[in-house]
Tab-separated table of C-alpha atoms (C1' of nucleotides) in Angstrom:
chain	number	residue	atom	x	y	z
A	21	UNK	CA	0.000	0.000	0.000
A	22	UNK	CA	1.327	3.452	-0.891
A	23	UNK	CA	1.792	6.151	1.700
A	24	UNK	CA	-1.108	8.308	0.528
A	25	UNK	CA	-3.360	5.272	0.625
A	26	UNK	CA	-2.445	4.642	4.236
A	27	UNK	CA	-3.303	8.254	5.000
A	28	UNK	CA	-6.649	7.913	3.275
A	29	UNK	CA	-7.461	4.698	5.102
A	30	UNK	CA	-6.583	6.248	8.442
A	31	UNK	CA	-8.632	9.341	7.663
A	32	UNK	CA	-11.637	7.109	7.001
A	33	UNK	CA	-11.790	7.724	3.275
A	34	UNK	CA	-13.444	5.194	0.987
A	35	UNK	CA	-10.959	3.205	-1.068
A	36	UNK	CA	-10.916	3.963	-4.765
A	37	UNK	CA	-12.344	0.675	-6.000
A	38	UNK	CA	-15.288	0.768	-3.617
A	39	UNK	CA	-15.930	4.381	-4.550
A	40	UNK	CA	-16.006	3.392	-8.195
A	41	UNK	CA	-18.509	0.579	-7.691
A	42	UNK	CA	-20.722	2.702	-5.460
A	43	UNK	CA	-20.865	5.657	-7.830
A	44	UNK	CA	-21.345	3.444	-10.879
A	45	UNK	CA	-24.257	1.695	-9.233
A	46	UNK	CA	-25.885	4.922	-8.122
A	47	UNK	CA	-25.321	6.320	-11.595
A	48	UNK	CA	-27.305	3.393	-12.941
A	49	UNK	CA	-30.171	4.391	-10.653
A	50	UNK	CA	-29.843	8.051	-11.555
A	51	UNK	CA	-31.560	7.816	-14.929
A	52	UNK	CA	-35.360	7.747	-15.399
A	53	UNK	CA	-35.288	5.199	-18.203
A	54	UNK	CA	-33.191	2.726	-16.228
A	55	UNK	CA	-35.262	3.185	-13.081
A	56	UNK	CA	-38.455	2.550	-15.036
A	57	UNK	CA	-36.947	-0.600	-16.522
A	58	UNK	CA	-35.747	-1.877	-13.153
A	59	UNK	CA	-39.066	-1.049	-11.536
A	60	UNK	CA	-40.820	-3.063	-14.218
A	61	UNK	CA	-38.426	-5.973	-13.766
A	62	UNK	CA	-39.091	-5.752	-10.049
A	63	UNK	CA	-42.657	-6.810	-10.817
A	64	UNK	CA	-42.004	-9.441	-13.453
A	65	UNK	CA	-39.566	-10.945	-15.913
A	66	UNK	CA	-39.893	-9.260	-19.333
A	67	UNK	CA	-38.640	-9.610	-22.863
A	68	UNK	CA	-36.923	-6.644	-24.492
A	69	UNK	CA	-39.948	-5.905	-26.635
A	70	UNK	CA	-42.300	-6.138	-23.687
A	71	UNK	CA	-40.214	-3.559	-21.875
A	72	UNK	CA	-40.121	-1.294	-24.913
A	73	UNK	CA	-43.876	-1.503	-25.472
A	74	UNK	CA	-44.898	-1.275	-21.837
A	75	UNK	CA	-42.778	1.772	-21.168
A	76	UNK	CA	-43.087	3.261	-24.661
A	77	UNK	CA	-39.347	3.395	-25.289
A	78	UNK	CA	-37.586	2.437	-28.512
A	79	UNK	CA	-36.198	-1.066	-28.702
A	80	UNK	CA	-32.657	0.079	-29.303
A	81	UNK	CA	-32.770	2.384	-26.305
A	82	UNK	CA	-33.993	-0.437	-24.105
A	83	UNK	CA	-31.295	-2.722	-25.427
A	84	UNK	CA	-28.576	-0.149	-24.769
A	85	UNK	CA	-29.760	0.433	-21.230
A	86	UNK	CA	-30.096	-3.299	-20.567
A	87	UNK	CA	-26.482	-3.739	-21.590
A	88	UNK	CA	-25.541	-0.990	-19.159
A	89	UNK	CA	-27.459	-2.723	-16.358
A	90	UNK	CA	-26.077	-6.115	-17.381
A	91	UNK	CA	-22.493	-4.870	-17.134
A	92	UNK	CA	-23.172	-3.877	-13.543
A	93	UNK	CA	-24.832	-7.268	-12.939
A	94	UNK	CA	-28.069	-5.550	-12.016
A	95	UNK	CA	-30.025	-7.645	-14.519
A	96	UNK	CA	-29.694	-11.084	-16.095
A	97	UNK	CA	-31.546	-12.890	-18.877
A	98	UNK	CA	-32.600	-16.296	-20.049
A	99	UNK	CA	-33.113	-17.196	-23.674
A	100	UNK	CA	-36.257	-18.788	-25.143
A	101	UNK	CA	-35.815	-19.117	-28.865
A	102	UNK	CA	-35.098	-15.658	-30.219
A	103	UNK	CA	-36.628	-14.015	-27.207
A	104	UNK	CA	-34.560	-12.894	-24.228
A	105	UNK	CA	-36.350	-12.642	-20.913
A	106	UNK	CA	-34.716	-10.168	-18.594
A	107	UNK	CA	-35.027	-10.088	-14.823
A	108	UNK	CA	-33.298	-8.292	-11.980
A	109	UNK	CA	-30.144	-9.845	-10.564
A	110	UNK	CA	-29.244	-7.875	-7.452
A	111	UNK	CA	-31.689	-8.183	-4.590
A	112	UNK	CA	-29.771	-5.724	-2.474
A	113	UNK	CA	-29.740	-2.951	-5.040
A	114	UNK	CA	-33.404	-3.574	-5.859
A	115	UNK	CA	-34.199	-3.198	-2.174
A	116	UNK	CA	-32.339	0.103	-2.112
A	117	UNK	CA	-34.296	1.270	-5.144
A	118	UNK	CA	-37.568	0.292	-3.503
A	119	UNK	CA	-36.617	2.123	-0.310
A	120	UNK	CA	-35.752	5.269	-2.216
A	121	UNK	CA	-39.044	5.162	-4.103
A	122	UNK	CA	-40.948	4.803	-0.817
A	123	UNK	CA	-38.866	7.590	0.667
A	124	UNK	CA	-39.650	9.873	-2.274
A	125	UNK	CA	-43.352	8.988	-2.220
A	126	UNK	CA	-43.852	9.873	1.423
A	127	UNK	CA	-41.986	13.153	1.374
B	29	UNK	CA	-55.916	12.640	-13.539
B	30	UNK	CA	-55.456	12.164	-17.291
B	31	UNK	CA	-56.261	8.915	-18.997
B	32	UNK	CA	-52.672	7.931	-19.691
B	33	UNK	CA	-51.846	8.559	-16.060
B	34	UNK	CA	-54.576	6.159	-14.972
B	35	UNK	CA	-53.130	3.554	-17.295
B	36	UNK	CA	-49.667	4.083	-15.837
B	37	UNK	CA	-50.945	3.853	-12.280
B	38	UNK	CA	-52.837	0.645	-13.033
B	39	UNK	CA	-49.803	-0.826	-14.751
B	40	UNK	CA	-47.730	-0.173	-11.630
B	41	UNK	CA	-45.567	2.552	-13.131
B	42	UNK	CA	-43.928	5.129	-10.884
B	43	UNK	CA	-45.540	8.558	-11.078
B	44	UNK	CA	-43.491	11.240	-12.751
B	45	UNK	CA	-42.774	13.375	-9.702
B	46	UNK	CA	-41.552	10.449	-7.626
B	47	UNK	CA	-39.420	9.292	-10.528
B	48	UNK	CA	-37.857	12.740	-10.700
B	49	UNK	CA	-36.997	12.874	-7.012
B	50	UNK	CA	-35.645	9.331	-7.025
B	51	UNK	CA	-33.394	9.842	-10.025
B	52	UNK	CA	-32.201	13.252	-8.832
B	53	UNK	CA	-31.233	11.804	-5.487
B	54	UNK	CA	-29.438	8.837	-7.010
B	55	UNK	CA	-27.723	11.194	-9.420
B	56	UNK	CA	-26.373	13.076	-6.423
B	57	UNK	CA	-24.902	9.810	-5.161
B	58	UNK	CA	-23.542	8.905	-8.571
B	59	UNK	CA	-20.545	11.203	-8.481
B	60	UNK	CA	-17.263	10.397	-6.678
B	61	UNK	CA	-16.715	13.948	-5.430
B	62	UNK	CA	-20.161	14.184	-3.871
B	63	UNK	CA	-19.930	10.713	-2.341
B	64	UNK	CA	-16.573	11.575	-0.789
B	65	UNK	CA	-18.040	14.770	0.643
B	66	UNK	CA	-21.103	13.007	2.035
B	67	UNK	CA	-18.987	10.208	3.452
B	68	UNK	CA	-16.850	12.789	5.239
B	69	UNK	CA	-19.936	14.565	6.572
B	70	UNK	CA	-21.198	11.204	7.767
B	71	UNK	CA	-18.260	11.174	10.182
B	72	UNK	CA	-18.303	14.801	11.276
B	73	UNK	CA	-19.498	18.314	10.611
B	74	UNK	CA	-16.970	20.189	8.441
B	75	UNK	CA	-16.295	23.665	7.132
B	76	UNK	CA	-15.935	24.153	3.389
B	77	UNK	CA	-12.184	24.573	3.682
B	78	UNK	CA	-11.853	21.481	5.865
B	79	UNK	CA	-13.637	19.475	3.210
B	80	UNK	CA	-11.479	20.920	0.453
B	81	UNK	CA	-8.239	20.264	2.332
B	82	UNK	CA	-9.163	16.841	3.665
B	83	UNK	CA	-10.273	15.546	0.275
B	84	UNK	CA	-7.801	17.603	-1.779
B	85	UNK	CA	-10.469	19.270	-3.901
B	86	UNK	CA	-10.552	22.939	-4.845
B	87	UNK	CA	-12.672	25.199	-2.696
B	88	UNK	CA	-14.865	26.315	-5.568
B	89	UNK	CA	-15.557	22.737	-6.606
B	90	UNK	CA	-16.559	21.863	-3.054
B	91	UNK	CA	-18.782	24.911	-2.841
B	92	UNK	CA	-20.519	24.065	-6.106
B	93	UNK	CA	-21.166	20.488	-5.028
B	94	UNK	CA	-22.393	21.586	-1.621
B	95	UNK	CA	-24.927	23.811	-3.310
B	96	UNK	CA	-26.040	20.843	-5.386
B	97	UNK	CA	-26.453	18.728	-2.239
B	98	UNK	CA	-28.121	21.613	-0.415
B	99	UNK	CA	-30.736	21.993	-3.142
B	100	UNK	CA	-31.676	18.357	-2.625
B	101	UNK	CA	-31.720	18.919	1.158
B	102	UNK	CA	-29.027	16.298	1.592
B	103	UNK	CA	-26.841	18.702	3.585
B	104	UNK	CA	-27.380	21.740	5.809
B	105	UNK	CA	-25.048	24.258	7.450
B	106	UNK	CA	-24.687	26.490	10.452
B	107	UNK	CA	-22.737	29.720	10.441
B	108	UNK	CA	-19.964	30.626	12.875
B	109	UNK	CA	-18.565	33.983	11.867
B	110	UNK	CA	-17.377	33.690	8.305
B	111	UNK	CA	-17.121	29.935	8.542
B	112	UNK	CA	-19.927	27.643	7.426
B	113	UNK	CA	-20.089	24.234	9.038
B	114	UNK	CA	-21.809	21.702	6.844
B	115	UNK	CA	-23.423	18.487	8.003
B	116	UNK	CA	-25.699	15.882	6.447
B	117	UNK	CA	-29.432	16.468	6.565
B	118	UNK	CA	-31.109	13.283	5.363
B	119	UNK	CA	-30.667	10.282	7.630
B	120	UNK	CA	-32.488	8.006	5.249
B	121	UNK	CA	-30.358	8.807	2.234
B	122	UNK	CA	-27.190	8.596	4.331
B	123	UNK	CA	-28.274	5.151	5.457
B	124	UNK	CA	-28.760	4.127	1.844
B	125	UNK	CA	-25.290	5.431	1.000
B	126	UNK	CA	-23.790	3.489	3.882
B	127	UNK	CA	-25.566	0.317	2.818
B	128	UNK	CA	-24.312	0.662	-0.727
B	129	UNK	CA	-20.746	1.200	0.469
B	130	UNK	CA	-20.967	-1.925	2.622
B	131	UNK	CA	-22.486	-3.808	-0.279
B	132	UNK	CA	-19.681	-2.733	-2.588
B	133	UNK	CA	-16.995	-3.547	-0.024
B	134	UNK	CA	-18.139	-7.113	0.539
B	135	UNK	CA	-18.597	-8.043	-3.092
C	19	DT	C1'	-31.193	-21.748	-47.802
C	20	DC	C1'	-34.423	-17.961	-47.417
C	21	DT	C1'	-37.353	-15.393	-44.478
C	22	DT	C1'	-39.089	-13.587	-40.418
C	23	DT	C1'	-38.777	-12.073	-35.816
C	24	DA	C1'	-36.160	-10.585	-31.719
C	25	DT	C1'	-32.333	-8.370	-30.157
C	26	DA	C1'	-27.719	-6.133	-30.336
C	27	DT	C1'	-24.502	-2.872	-32.087
C	28	DG	C1'	-22.079	1.306	-34.044
C	29	DA	C1'	-21.989	6.037	-35.252
C	30	DA	C1'	-23.689	10.534	-34.798
C	31	DC	C1'	-25.882	14.053	-32.513
C	32	DA	C1'	-27.656	16.928	-28.752
C	33	DT	C1'	-27.460	17.698	-24.106
C	34	DA	C1'	-25.740	17.398	-19.405
C	35	DT	C1'	-22.096	17.309	-16.204
C	36	DT	C1'	-17.762	18.420	-14.141
C	37	DA	C1'	-13.833	20.946	-12.723
C	38	DA	C1'	-11.140	24.976	-13.224
C	39	DC	C1'	-10.332	29.800	-13.156
C	40	DA	C1'	-11.357	34.395	-12.041
C	41	DT	C1'	-14.034	37.215	-9.472
C	42	DA	C1'	-17.610	38.644	-6.246
C	43	DT	C1'	-19.742	38.675	-1.779
C	44	DA	C1'	-20.105	38.378	3.277
C	45	DC	C1'	-18.436	38.723	7.711
C	46	DG	C1'	-15.286	40.045	11.560
C	47	DC	C1'	-11.998	43.043	13.159
C	48	DA	C1'	-8.522	46.875	13.465
D	19	DT	C1'	-13.964	52.545	6.589
D	20	DG	C1'	-10.533	49.384	4.993
D	21	DC	C1'	-8.477	44.735	5.181
D	22	DG	C1'	-8.177	39.783	5.460
D	23	DT	C1'	-10.399	35.398	5.499
D	24	DA	C1'	-14.123	32.173	4.186
D	25	DT	C1'	-17.311	31.096	0.941
D	26	DA	C1'	-20.169	31.697	-3.240
D	27	DT	C1'	-20.897	32.592	-8.077
D	28	DG	C1'	-20.384	33.086	-13.282
D	29	DT	C1'	-18.209	31.405	-17.142
D	30	DT	C1'	-15.884	28.349	-19.913
D	31	DA	C1'	-13.803	24.136	-21.804
D	32	DA	C1'	-13.467	19.202	-21.618
D	33	DT	C1'	-15.792	15.172	-21.057
D	34	DA	C1'	-19.658	12.067	-20.295
D	35	DT	C1'	-24.245	10.609	-21.214
D	36	DG	C1'	-28.625	9.331	-23.527
D	37	DT	C1'	-31.290	8.739	-27.636
D	38	DT	C1'	-31.847	7.939	-32.381
D	39	DC	C1'	-31.150	5.860	-36.852
D	40	DA	C1'	-29.363	2.428	-39.635
D	41	DT	C1'	-27.654	-1.882	-39.735
D	42	DA	C1'	-25.912	-6.347	-38.050
D	43	DT	C1'	-26.533	-10.694	-35.776
D	44	DA	C1'	-28.878	-14.794	-34.157
D	45	DA	C1'	-32.415	-18.191	-33.875
D	46	DA	C1'	-36.459	-20.644	-35.690
D	47	DG	C1'	-39.183	-22.438	-39.173
D	48	DA	C1'	-40.852	-23.129	-44.164
DNA sequence: TCTTTATATGAACATATTAACATATACGCA
DNA sequence: TGCGTATATGTTAATATGTTCATATAAAGA
């Protein structure tokens, strides 16, 4: 460990890697389109087209955002023929999302 | 309520205002500088200069971000002469931040 | 193999965000 | 009133982000 890292640790600072994961995850939840998608997947597994039609978003947009969420392991999918059914893949983050929604509702 | 809003409500979609608050709040947590500031304020009340020096960020950057956080009522301050002591102002959001940090650490 | 359907990808564009600099304001004190 | 310190603000430039269009890929079935 470098000297400045020791200083940071002693001062109670978050280590860089953790900070990166935390901010990336919050960033994922900081966009309306992604929150709407996750909220939908909270209720049920959906194909890409179902998501696009239900939320009235273009297919390519949905696909791009799903890739974003997939990279962060926030969603997963199973294949059935040509159809991909997406579902959420991080209970903890979904719980945090739910809490924030409740918090925002009752404020 | 408009017709399309009824449809959204029945379909379990988040209402627009809640969605806005939720995403704004997560956006606040989606930036390394702001997370570092909040994490510091989680530990103790700090003046603007203390924050800037402790985290090695320019004073004007800190001030800008504090205004951002203040607008969302995530921080507050008290004045002592020319010095402003900032502290966090949303227990619930701070708890969510803490949970996410723990989650990221142990993964 | 050809076609159809479902999904992914790449490039381009518009917009949003961030940090930096310079400067302004506010307060306390001589 | 004038000065020094602490903080805020306006502006700008660099970068990041989100959506769209056009197109590519992949699987299933005739």
